[in-house]
Every structure is written in C-alpha cells, then in structure tokens.
CSV table of C-alpha atoms in Angstrom, one decimal:
chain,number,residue,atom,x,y,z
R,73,UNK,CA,-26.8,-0.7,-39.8
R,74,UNK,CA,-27.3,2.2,-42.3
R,75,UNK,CA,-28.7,0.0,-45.1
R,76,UNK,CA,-31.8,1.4,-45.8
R,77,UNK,CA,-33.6,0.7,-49.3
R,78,UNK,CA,-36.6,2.9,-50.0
R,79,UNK,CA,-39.1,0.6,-52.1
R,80,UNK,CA,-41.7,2.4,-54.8
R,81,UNK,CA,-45.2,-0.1,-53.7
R,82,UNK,CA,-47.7,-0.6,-56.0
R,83,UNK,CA,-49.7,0.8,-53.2
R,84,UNK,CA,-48.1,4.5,-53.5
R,85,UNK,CA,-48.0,4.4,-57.2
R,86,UNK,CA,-51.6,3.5,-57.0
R,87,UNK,CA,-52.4,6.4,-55.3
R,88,UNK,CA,-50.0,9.2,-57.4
R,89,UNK,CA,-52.0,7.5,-60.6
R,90,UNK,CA,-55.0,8.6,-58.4
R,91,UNK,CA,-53.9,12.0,-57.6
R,92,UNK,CA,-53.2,11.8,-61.7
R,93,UNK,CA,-56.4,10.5,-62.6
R,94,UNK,CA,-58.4,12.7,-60.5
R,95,UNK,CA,-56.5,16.1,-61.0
R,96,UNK,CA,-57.0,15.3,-65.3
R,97,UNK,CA,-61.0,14.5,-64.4
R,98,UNK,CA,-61.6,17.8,-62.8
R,99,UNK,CA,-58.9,19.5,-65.9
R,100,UNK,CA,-61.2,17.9,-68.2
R,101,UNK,CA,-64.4,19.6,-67.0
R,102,UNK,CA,-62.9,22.4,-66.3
R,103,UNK,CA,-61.7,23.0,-69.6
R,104,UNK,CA,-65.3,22.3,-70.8
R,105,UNK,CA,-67.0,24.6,-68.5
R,106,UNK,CA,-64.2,27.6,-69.3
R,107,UNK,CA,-64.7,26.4,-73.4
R,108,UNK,CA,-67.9,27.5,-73.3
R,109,UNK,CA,-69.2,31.1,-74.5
R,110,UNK,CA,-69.7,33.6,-71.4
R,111,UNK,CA,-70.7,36.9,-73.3
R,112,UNK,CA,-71.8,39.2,-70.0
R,113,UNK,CA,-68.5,37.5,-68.0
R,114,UNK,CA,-66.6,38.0,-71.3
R,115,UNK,CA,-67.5,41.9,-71.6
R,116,UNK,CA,-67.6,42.7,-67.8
R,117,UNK,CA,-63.5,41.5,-67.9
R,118,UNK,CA,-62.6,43.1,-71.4
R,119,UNK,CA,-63.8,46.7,-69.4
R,120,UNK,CA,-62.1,45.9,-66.7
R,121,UNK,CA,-59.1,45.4,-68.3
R,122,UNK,CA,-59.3,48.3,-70.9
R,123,UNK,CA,-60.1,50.7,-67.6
R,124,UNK,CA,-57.2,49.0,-65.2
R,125,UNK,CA,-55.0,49.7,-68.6
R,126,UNK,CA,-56.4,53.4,-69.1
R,127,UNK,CA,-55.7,53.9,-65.9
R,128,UNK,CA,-52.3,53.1,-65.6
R,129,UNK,CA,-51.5,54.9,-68.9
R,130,UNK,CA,-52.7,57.7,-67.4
R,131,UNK,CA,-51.1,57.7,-64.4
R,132,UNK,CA,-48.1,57.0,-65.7
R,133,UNK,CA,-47.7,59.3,-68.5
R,134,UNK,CA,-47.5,55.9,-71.4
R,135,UNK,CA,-49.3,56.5,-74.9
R,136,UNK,CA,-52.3,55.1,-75.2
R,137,UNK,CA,-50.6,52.9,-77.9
R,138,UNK,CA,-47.8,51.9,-75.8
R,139,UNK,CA,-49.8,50.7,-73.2
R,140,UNK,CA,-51.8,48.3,-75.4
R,141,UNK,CA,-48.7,46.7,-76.4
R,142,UNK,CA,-48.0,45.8,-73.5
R,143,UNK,CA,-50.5,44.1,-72.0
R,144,UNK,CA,-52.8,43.6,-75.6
R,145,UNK,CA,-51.9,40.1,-76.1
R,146,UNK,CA,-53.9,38.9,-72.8
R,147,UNK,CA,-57.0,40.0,-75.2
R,148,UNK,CA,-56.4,39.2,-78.9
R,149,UNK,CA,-55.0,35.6,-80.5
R,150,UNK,CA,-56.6,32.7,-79.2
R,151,UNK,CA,-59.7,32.3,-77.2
R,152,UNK,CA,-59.1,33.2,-73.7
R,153,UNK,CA,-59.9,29.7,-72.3
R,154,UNK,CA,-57.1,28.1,-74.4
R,155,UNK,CA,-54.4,31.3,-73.2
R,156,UNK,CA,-55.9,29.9,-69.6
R,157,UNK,CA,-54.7,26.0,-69.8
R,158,UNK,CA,-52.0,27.3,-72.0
R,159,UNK,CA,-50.8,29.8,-68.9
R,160,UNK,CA,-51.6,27.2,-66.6
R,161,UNK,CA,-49.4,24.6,-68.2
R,162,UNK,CA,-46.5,27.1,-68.3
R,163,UNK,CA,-47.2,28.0,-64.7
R,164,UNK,CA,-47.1,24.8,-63.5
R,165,UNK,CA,-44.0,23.7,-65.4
R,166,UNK,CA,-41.9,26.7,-63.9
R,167,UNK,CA,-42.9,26.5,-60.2
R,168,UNK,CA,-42.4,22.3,-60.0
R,169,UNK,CA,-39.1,22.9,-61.8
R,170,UNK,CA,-37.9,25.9,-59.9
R,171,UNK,CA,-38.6,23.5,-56.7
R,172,UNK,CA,-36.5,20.2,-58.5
R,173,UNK,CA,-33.2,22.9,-58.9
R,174,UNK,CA,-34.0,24.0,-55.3
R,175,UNK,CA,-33.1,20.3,-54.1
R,176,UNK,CA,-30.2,20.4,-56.2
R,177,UNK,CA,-29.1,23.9,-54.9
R,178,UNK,CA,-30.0,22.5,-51.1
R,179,UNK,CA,-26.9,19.9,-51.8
R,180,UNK,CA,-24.6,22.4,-53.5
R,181,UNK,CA,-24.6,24.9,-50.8
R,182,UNK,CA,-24.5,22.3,-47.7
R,183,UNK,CA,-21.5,21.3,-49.4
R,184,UNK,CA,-19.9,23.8,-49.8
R,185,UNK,CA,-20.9,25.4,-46.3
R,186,UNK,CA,-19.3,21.7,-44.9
R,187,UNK,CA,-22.8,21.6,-43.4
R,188,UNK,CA,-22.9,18.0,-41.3
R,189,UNK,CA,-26.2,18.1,-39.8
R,190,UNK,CA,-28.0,17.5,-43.4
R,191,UNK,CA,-26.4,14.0,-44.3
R,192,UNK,CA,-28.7,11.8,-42.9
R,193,UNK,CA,-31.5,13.1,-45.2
R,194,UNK,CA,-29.2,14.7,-48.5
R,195,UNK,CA,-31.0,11.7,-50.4
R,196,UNK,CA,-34.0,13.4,-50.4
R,197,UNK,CA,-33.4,16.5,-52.3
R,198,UNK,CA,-30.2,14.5,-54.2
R,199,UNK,CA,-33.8,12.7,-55.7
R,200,UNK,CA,-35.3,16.1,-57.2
R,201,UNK,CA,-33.0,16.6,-59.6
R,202,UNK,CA,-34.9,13.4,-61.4
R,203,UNK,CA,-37.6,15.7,-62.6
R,204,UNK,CA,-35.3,17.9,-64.3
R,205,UNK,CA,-35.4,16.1,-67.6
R,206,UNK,CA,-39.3,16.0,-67.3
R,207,UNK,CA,-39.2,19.7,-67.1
R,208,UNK,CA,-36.6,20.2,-70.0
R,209,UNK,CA,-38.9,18.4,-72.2
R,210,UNK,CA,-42.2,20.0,-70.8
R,211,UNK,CA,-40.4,23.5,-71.2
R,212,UNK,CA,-38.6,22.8,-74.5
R,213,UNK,CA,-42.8,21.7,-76.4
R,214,UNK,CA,-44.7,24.4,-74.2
R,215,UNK,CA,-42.8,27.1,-75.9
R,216,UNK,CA,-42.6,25.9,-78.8
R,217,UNK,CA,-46.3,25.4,-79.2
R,218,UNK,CA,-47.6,28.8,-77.1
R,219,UNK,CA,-45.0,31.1,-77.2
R,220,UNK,CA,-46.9,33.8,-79.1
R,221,UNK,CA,-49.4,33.1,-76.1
R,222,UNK,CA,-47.6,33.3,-73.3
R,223,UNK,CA,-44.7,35.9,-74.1
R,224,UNK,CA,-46.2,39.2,-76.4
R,225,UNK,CA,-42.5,40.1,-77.5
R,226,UNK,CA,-42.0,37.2,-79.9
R,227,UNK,CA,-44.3,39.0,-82.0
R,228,UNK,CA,-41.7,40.6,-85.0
R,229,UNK,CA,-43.5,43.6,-85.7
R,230,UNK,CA,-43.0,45.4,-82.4
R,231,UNK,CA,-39.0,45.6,-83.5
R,232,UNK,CA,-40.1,46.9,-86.7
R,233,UNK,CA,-40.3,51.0,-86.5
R,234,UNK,CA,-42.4,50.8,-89.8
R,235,UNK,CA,-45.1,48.8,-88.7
R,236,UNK,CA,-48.3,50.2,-86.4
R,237,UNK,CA,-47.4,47.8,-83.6
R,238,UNK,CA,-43.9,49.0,-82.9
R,239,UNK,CA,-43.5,49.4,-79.9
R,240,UNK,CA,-40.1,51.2,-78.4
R,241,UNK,CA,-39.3,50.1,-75.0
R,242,UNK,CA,-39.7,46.5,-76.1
R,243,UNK,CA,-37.5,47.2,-79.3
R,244,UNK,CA,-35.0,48.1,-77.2
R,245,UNK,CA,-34.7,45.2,-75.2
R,246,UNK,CA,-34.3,43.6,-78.5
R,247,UNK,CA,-30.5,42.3,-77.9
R,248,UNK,CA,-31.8,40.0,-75.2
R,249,UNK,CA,-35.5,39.3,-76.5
R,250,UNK,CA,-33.8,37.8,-79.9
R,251,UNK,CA,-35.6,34.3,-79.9
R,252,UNK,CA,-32.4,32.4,-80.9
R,253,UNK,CA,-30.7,33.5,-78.2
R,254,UNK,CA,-33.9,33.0,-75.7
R,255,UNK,CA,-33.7,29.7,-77.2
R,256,UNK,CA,-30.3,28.8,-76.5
R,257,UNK,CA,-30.4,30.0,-72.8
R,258,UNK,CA,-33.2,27.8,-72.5
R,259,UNK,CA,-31.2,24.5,-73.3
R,260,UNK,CA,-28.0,26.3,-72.1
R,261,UNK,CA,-29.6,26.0,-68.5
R,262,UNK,CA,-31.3,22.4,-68.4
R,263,UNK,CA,-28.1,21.0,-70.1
R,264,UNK,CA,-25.9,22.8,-67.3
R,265,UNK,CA,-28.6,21.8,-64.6
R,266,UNK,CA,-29.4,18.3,-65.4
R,267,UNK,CA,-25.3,17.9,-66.0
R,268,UNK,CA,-24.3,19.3,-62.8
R,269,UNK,CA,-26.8,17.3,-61.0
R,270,UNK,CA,-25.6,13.9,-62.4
R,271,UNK,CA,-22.1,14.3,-61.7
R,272,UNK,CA,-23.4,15.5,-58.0
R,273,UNK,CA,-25.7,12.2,-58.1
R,274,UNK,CA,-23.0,10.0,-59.9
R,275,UNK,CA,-20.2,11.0,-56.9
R,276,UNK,CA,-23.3,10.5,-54.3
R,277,UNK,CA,-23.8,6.8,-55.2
R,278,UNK,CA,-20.4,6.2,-55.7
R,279,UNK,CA,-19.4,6.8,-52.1
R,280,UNK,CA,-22.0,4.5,-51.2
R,281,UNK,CA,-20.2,2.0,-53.0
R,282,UNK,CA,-16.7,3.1,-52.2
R,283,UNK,CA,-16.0,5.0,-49.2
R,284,UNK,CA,-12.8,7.1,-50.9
R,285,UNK,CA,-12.7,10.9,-50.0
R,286,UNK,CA,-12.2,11.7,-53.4
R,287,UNK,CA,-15.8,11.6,-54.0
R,288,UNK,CA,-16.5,13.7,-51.5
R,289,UNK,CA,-13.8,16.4,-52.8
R,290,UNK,CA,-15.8,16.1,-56.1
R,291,UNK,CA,-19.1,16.7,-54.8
R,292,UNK,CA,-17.3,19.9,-53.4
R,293,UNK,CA,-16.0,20.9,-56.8
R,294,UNK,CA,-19.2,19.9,-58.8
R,295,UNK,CA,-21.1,21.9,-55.9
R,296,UNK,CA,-19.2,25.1,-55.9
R,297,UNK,CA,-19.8,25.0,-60.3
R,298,UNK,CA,-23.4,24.4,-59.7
R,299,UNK,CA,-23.4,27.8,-57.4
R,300,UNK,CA,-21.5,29.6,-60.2
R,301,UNK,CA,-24.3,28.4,-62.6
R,302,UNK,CA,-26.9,29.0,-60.0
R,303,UNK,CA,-25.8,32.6,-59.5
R,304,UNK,CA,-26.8,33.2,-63.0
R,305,UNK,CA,-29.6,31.2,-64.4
R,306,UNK,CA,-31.6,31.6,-61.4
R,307,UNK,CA,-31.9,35.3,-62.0
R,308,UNK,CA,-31.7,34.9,-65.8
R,309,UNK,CA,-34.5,31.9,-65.8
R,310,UNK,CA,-36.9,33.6,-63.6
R,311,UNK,CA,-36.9,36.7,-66.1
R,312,UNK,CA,-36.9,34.8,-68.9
R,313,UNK,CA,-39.8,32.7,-68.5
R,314,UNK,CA,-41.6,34.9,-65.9
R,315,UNK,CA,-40.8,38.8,-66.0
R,316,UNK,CA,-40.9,38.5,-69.4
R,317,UNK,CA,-44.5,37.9,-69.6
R,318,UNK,CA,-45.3,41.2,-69.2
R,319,UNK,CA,-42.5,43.0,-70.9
R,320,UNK,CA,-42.8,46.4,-70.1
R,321,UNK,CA,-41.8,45.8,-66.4
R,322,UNK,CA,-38.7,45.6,-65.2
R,323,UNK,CA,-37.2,45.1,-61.6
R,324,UNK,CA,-33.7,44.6,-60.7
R,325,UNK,CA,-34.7,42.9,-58.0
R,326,UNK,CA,-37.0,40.3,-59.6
R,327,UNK,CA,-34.7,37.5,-60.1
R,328,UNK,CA,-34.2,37.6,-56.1
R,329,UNK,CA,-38.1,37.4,-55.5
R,330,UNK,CA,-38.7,34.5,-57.5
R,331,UNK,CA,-35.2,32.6,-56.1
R,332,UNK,CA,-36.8,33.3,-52.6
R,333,UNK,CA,-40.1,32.1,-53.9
R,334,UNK,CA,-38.6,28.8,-55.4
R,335,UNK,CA,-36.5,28.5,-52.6
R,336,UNK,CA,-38.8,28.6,-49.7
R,337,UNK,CA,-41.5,25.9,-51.9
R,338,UNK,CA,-38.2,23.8,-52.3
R,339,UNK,CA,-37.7,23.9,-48.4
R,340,UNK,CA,-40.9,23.3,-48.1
R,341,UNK,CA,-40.9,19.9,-50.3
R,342,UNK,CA,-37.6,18.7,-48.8
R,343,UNK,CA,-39.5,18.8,-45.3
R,344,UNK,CA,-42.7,17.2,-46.1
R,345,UNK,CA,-41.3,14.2,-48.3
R,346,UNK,CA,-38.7,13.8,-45.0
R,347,UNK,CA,-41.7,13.3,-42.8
R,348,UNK,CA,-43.4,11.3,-45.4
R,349,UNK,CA,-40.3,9.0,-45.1
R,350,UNK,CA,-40.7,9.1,-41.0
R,351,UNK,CA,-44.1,8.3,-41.1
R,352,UNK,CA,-43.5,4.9,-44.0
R,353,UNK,CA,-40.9,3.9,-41.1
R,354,UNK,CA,-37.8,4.7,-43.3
R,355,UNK,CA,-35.1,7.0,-42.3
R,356,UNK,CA,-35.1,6.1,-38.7
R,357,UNK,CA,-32.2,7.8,-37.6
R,358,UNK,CA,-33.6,11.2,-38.4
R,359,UNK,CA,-34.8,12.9,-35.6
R,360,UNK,CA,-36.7,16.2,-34.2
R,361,UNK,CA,-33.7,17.9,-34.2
R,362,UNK,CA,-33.3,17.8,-37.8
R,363,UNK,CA,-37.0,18.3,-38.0
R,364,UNK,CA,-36.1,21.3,-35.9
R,365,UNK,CA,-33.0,22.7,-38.5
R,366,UNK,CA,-35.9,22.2,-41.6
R,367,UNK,CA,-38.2,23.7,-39.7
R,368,UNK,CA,-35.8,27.3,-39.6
R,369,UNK,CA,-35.0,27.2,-42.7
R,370,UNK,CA,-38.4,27.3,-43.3
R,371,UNK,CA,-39.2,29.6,-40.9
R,372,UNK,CA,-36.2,32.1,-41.8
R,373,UNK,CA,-36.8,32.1,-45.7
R,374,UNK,CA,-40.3,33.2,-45.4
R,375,UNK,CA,-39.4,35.8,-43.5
R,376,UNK,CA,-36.5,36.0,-46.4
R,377,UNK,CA,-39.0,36.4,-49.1
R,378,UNK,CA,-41.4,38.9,-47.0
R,379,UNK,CA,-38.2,41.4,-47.1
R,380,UNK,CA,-37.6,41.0,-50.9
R,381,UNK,CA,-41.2,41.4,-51.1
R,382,UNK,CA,-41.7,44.3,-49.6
R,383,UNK,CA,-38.5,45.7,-50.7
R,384,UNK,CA,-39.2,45.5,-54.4
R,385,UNK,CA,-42.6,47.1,-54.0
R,386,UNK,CA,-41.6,50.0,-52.0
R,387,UNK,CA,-39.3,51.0,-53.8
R,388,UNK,CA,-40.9,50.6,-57.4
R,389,UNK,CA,-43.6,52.6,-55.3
R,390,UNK,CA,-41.3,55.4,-54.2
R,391,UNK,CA,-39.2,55.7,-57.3
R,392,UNK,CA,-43.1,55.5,-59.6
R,393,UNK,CA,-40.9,54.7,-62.7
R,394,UNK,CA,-44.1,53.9,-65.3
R,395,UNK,CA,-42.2,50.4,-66.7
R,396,UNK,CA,-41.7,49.2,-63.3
R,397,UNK,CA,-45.4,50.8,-61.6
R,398,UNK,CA,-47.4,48.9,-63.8
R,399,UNK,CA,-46.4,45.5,-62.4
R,400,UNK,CA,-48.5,46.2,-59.5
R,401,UNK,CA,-51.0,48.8,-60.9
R,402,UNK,CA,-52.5,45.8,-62.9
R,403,UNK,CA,-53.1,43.5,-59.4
R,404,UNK,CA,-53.7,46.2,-57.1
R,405,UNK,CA,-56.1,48.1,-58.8
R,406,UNK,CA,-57.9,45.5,-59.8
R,407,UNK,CA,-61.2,43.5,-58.0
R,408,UNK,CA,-59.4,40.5,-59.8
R,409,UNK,CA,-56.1,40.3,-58.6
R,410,UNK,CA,-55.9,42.5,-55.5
R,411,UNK,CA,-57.5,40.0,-52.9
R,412,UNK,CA,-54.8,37.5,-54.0
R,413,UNK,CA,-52.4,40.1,-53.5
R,414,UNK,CA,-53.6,40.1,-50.2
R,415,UNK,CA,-53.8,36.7,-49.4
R,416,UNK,CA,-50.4,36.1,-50.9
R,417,UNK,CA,-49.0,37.8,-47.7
R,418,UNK,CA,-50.9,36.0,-45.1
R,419,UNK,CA,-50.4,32.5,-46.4
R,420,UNK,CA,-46.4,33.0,-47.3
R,421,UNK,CA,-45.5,35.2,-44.4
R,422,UNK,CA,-48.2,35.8,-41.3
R,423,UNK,CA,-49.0,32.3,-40.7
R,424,UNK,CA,-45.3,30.3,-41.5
R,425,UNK,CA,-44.0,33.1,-39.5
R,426,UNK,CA,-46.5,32.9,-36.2
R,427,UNK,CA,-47.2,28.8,-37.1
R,428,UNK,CA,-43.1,28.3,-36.5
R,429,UNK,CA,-42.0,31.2,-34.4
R,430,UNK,CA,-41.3,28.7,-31.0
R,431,UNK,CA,-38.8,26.2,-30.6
R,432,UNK,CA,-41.1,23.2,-30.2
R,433,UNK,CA,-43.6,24.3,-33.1
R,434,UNK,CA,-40.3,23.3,-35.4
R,435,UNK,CA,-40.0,20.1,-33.7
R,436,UNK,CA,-43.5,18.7,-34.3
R,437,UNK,CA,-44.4,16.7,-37.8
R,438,UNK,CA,-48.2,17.6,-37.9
R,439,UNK,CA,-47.4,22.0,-37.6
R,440,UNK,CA,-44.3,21.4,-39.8
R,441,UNK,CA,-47.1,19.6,-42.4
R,442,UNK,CA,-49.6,21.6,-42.3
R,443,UNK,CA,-47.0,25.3,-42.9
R,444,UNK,CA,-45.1,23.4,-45.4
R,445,UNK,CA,-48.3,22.3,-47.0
R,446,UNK,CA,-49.9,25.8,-46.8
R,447,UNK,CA,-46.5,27.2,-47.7
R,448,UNK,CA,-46.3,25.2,-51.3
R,449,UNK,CA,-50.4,26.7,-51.7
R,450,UNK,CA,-49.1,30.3,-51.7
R,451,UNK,CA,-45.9,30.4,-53.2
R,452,UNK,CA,-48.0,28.4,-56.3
R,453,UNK,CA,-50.0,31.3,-55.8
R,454,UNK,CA,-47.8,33.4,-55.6
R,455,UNK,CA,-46.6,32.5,-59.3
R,456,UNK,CA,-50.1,32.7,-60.3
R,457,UNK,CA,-50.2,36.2,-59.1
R,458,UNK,CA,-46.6,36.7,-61.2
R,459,UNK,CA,-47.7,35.1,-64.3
R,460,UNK,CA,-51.8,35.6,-64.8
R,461,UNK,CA,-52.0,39.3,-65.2
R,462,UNK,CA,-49.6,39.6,-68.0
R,463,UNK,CA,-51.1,36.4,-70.3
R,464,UNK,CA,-55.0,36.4,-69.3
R,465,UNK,CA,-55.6,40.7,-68.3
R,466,UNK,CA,-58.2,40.9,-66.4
R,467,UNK,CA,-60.2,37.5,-67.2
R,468,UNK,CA,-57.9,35.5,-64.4
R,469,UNK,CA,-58.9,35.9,-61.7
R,470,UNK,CA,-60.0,33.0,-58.6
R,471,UNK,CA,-64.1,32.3,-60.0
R,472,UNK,CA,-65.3,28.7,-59.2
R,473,UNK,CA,-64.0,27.3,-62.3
R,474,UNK,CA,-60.3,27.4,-60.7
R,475,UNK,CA,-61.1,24.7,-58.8
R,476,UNK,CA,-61.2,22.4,-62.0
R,477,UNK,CA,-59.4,23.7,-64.2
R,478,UNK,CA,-56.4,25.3,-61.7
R,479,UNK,CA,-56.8,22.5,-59.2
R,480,UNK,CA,-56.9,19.6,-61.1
R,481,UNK,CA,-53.7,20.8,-63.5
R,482,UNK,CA,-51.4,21.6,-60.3
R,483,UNK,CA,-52.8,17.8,-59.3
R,484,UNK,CA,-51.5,16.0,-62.7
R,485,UNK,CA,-48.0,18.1,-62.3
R,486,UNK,CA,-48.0,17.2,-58.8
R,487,UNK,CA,-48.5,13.9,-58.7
R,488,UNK,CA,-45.3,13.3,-61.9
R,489,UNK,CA,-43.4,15.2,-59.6
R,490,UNK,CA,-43.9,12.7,-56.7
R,491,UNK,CA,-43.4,10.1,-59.2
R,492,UNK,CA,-40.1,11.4,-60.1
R,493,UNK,CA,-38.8,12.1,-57.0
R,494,UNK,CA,-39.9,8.4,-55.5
R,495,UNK,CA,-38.4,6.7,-58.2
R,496,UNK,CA,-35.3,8.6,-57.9
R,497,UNK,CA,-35.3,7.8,-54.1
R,498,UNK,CA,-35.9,3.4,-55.2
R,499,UNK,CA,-32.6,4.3,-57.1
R,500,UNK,CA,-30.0,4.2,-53.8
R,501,UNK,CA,-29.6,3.7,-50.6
R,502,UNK,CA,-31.7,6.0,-48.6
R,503,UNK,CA,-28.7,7.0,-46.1
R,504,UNK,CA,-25.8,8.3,-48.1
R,505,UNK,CA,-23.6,5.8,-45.7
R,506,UNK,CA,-20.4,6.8,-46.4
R,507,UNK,CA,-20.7,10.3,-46.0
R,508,UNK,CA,-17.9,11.6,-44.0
R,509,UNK,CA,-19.9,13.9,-42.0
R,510,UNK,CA,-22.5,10.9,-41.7
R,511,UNK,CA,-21.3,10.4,-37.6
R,512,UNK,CA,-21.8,14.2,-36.7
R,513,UNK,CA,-25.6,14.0,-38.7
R,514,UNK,CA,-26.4,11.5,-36.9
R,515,UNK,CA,-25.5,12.9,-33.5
R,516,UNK,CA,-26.9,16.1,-34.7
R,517,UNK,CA,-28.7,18.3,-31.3
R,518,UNK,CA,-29.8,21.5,-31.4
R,519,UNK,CA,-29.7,23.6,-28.3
C-alpha cells in the first residue's frame, strides 16, 4: 500500500538543465555588461562609499584609518565586477547550503520532539542532505580561490603592529581569525554534517528494509548528536563565512538571525518540493492537514525571525557601540542599500505573516506556493543585504544588471540544488514505511 517510488524523468531533468542553461545565459551577459568600464557609475559609487564611511567614522568616534580597514577591501584588489560574481558565488553557496542542513535539522528535531505528524513526508527533507557534499566542495575551491576577496582579515599585515595597515580591533580577534584554524572549522563542520546525515539517511532506509526498532532508537541517537553539533556550527558557520565579511561588526545575536534566516528558507523548501510531489501525483496520503502544520511553521518562524530582527537592531541602536553601529550605518544610510532594507521586512515578515494568518490560507497549495516562493526571494535577499555591503561598498546595489548577473547565478545554484535533492528522493522509497509513528502521520487532523 505504502510503496511509492519517486522516478527522476528525463522530462524534469530536461527542464532543471533548462533552468541551468538559462540562468548561465543571462550570467554570461551579465558578466559582460558588469566587465565593461563605467567611469561616471564607477566615481558616483567610490563617493558614496568614502562619504557613507566618513560618516560613520565620524559618528562613531573610529580613526579615519580604522575605518578604512574595515570596509577598504570592497574598493581596492580586483576589479569590482570580478569581487561581484566572486560575492555572488559565495552568496549563493551559503544560503543553498544553509537551506540542505535545515532539512537535516527538520529530521533531527522531529525526532527528538517524537513528532508523528511529519512521517509521511520526512523523505523530503531526509533528500537535502544530498547537496551537502556539493556545497563542501563549492565552499572548500571558493575560498580558496577569493578569500582575499571576500573576507579583508586574511590579509597578514593588519596583525602586524609595524606595518601602516594594522589595524587593532581586527588584531585582536586574531585567536579566532587564524586561517588554519578557519580552515579546519570549515572541514570540521561538512565532515560532522555530511556524517551525521548519512548515518540519519543510512538508519532511514534501513527501516524501510527491516522494520526493527533499533533503527528507529538510532535515528534518535544520531539526531540528538546532530543538535549538539547544530547548536554550535550553526552560530559558528554563520559568523564565519558571513559576519566575518565585514570584520569590524560584531553581534552576539548574529548567529540566531542567520539560523532563523536559514531556517525559515528551509521551511519554506520543505513545503514547496511537498506540493511539487502532490501535484506529480506522488505522496498521496499527504493531506491539507499536513499542508496546514507546514504552513505554521512557516507562518510562526517568520514571525520568529521579525523578533530576532528587530531585536538585534534595537539594541545595537540603543547601546550605539561603533563595532556593532556600523553594520547598519552602511545599509541605512545609504541610497544603495536602504530600500532593500526596507523591502527585506515586507517580503520576510508583512506578507508571510497577513498571506498565512487564517486557518484555511495554511490549508491551500497555490497561497502556501506563492509565500513559500516569495519567502525563499527575501530571505536570498536578505543574505544579499548581509553579505554585499562588506565585499562590494557601495557599488552593490539592485541596478538592472542584477537581473543577469544576480538572477541568472541564483538560477544555475538553484537548479543543482533541485538536481540534488530529486536524485536523492529516486534513491528510496518515498514513504518511510516502517516508521513507527507512520499510522498516527497518516491519521494526522488538525483542529
């Protein structure tokens, strides 16, 4: 009864290799179009960003020095259309990757909260973790080949007091900043990701096979160490490879905001590649009422993120410590950045949080498509908005170009995403049918 194979047609890989084709066409041009020399664009955003920087060094009481180091290397090195695909790449790599450990995370934590409802469709985030490796390797040559691009404090001479470019505050983050050991949390938290995952994935298929408890029990242990790990990395990741960008800031509360970010585009993901099943004509037994439990968490962790959000601006606002201020003084006073601030809060919070305030709104495929869909948009955006400032200045902001060079880029990561995660779904049995909780998922109502 619960045998259901999901098949990978030539007709859906014809049209990710589409997605694929067509997001590297519009790349293509829009690295041409960004290649070429644009003196009056070129000066207007080299004033804008020495004036947003004088600005806050003024306001904040920095040296004028200080304040070039950290936020200087958006405007020296390499042309600033190769630091744009450069940041793009890195961009793109962290937020599809961020979403593959949310799927794994969405298993962990349903097993460990003994949560029934979810094992009709645990399948489909179990599948995520097949990108993993994709972003291991993606991670592992992007730094390796842009690092003085992306991330200003893997140049040496800022630790060195001699040298005109040292620079203090970053000097003294030097214990954690050391490039080995940036290096070896970086394979330190694949390794521990991908491995958790395929002992999660490994006792998954195995209780397909053999309907013991004991792989249950050990997709309770391996769970409840993924969480451990989880705890960590997740904060440890997102300021390694995000607040790090621009060094001078610092915000306790960062690692939450970009866990909530991740967490909300993994939702998101899980939901629409559920209906996507739905509407092949797989995964029958799935019904509005687990349409409606997707639909909350949705719902419930944009609201989630709004609060971190908001919390971590008001109170860098109120406390106006200089190395945390700066974060937003660069997107808010700026012409650049500050409408996407803006929008940032309407896409990820007004409109998910009006579009699935009812009951029924939560119960309907097409308004569950189009938030989850408009939902994945902003939080990308949102990592824009984390990322740009501190790698481009003032010379990255939303000009028609983005919708080449931006657009077609998030389309070619997109599209290997899908790949992985449909290929990873071809791999088992869609229902995990001998899931002990399997009878009270499929008998799952919501009141």
């Amino acid at each position: 009864m619960l045998e259901e194979k999901f098949i990978f047609t030539s007709q859906a890989k014809k049209r990710i290799f589409i997605t694929i084709g067509v997001g590297l066409v519009l790349f293509l041009i829009g690295a041409f179009l960004i290649s070429q020399p644009d003196t009056h664009h070129g000066h207007d955003a080299h004033a804008t960003a020495d004036m947003a920087h004088h600005d806050a060094a003024v306001t904040h009481g920095e040296h004028g020095a200080d304040a070039d180091h950290g936020h200087g290397h958006g405007h020296h090195g390499p042309e600033l259309w190769v630091k744009r695909i450069i940041k793009n790449l890195w961009l793109n790599n962290v937020f599809f990757a961020g979403i593959a450990l949310i799927g794994v995370f969405f298993i962990a934590f349903n097993y460990i909260a003994q949560a029934g409802w979810s094992a009709l469709i645990k399948r489909v985030p179990e599948s995520f973790g097949y990108y993993l490796p994709i972003a291991f390797v993606l991670t592992v040559i992007i730094y390796f080949t842009s690092k003085h691009t992306l991330f200003h404090w893997t140049d040496e001479s800022l630790y060195d007091p001699t040298s005109p470019n040292y620079d203090a505050l970053v000097a003294s983050k030097s214990w954690y900043l050391a490039e080995w050991f940036f290096i070896l949390r970086m394979f330190a938290y694949f390794i521990l990701w991908i491995g958790i995952w395929y002992m999660l994935r490994k006792c998954s298929v195995s209780e397909d096979l053999n309907a013991d408890l004991k792989w249950h029990d050990k997709s309770i242990f391996w769970s409840a160490i993924f969480l451990l790990v989880w705890g960590v990395t997740s904060s440890t990741s997102a300021w390694d490879w995000v607040m790090s960008i621009d060094v001078h800031f610092f915000s306790t509360m960062f690692g939450w905001y970009v866990f909530a970010s991740w967490f909300v585009s993994g939702l998101a993901a899980i939901t629409l590649i559920t209906l996507y099943l739905k509407d092949a004509g797989y995964l029958k037994w799935v019904n509005s009422n687990h349409l409606h439990d997707l639909g909350k968490f949705v719902f419930a962790f944009s609201v989630f993120w709004t609060y971190v959000w908001f919390a971590q601006f008001m109170l860098i606002y109120y406390s106006n410590i200089p190395e945390e201020v700066v974060y937003f003084v660069e997107r808010l006073k700026s012409d650049v950045y500050s409408p996407i601030f803006f929008i940032n809060i309407i896409i990820n919070f007004l409109f998910p949080f009006l579009a699935l305030m009812t009951r029924e709104a939560k119960r309907q495929g097409i308004i569950l498509k189009v938030v989850c869909i408009a939902v994945l948009i902003g939080h990308w955006l949102d990592f824009y908005l984390m990322m740009t400032p501190g790698i481009m200045g003032q010379s990255g902001g939303l000009d028609y170009k983005f919708f080449f060079v931006e657009l077609g880029l998030a389309m070619v990561f997109l599209g290997v995403f899908i790949s992985a995660i449909l290929f990873g779904l071809s791999k088992a049995n869609l229902v995990a049918k001998n899931h002990p909780m399997l009878e009270e998922s499929l008998h799952h109502h919501v009141y």
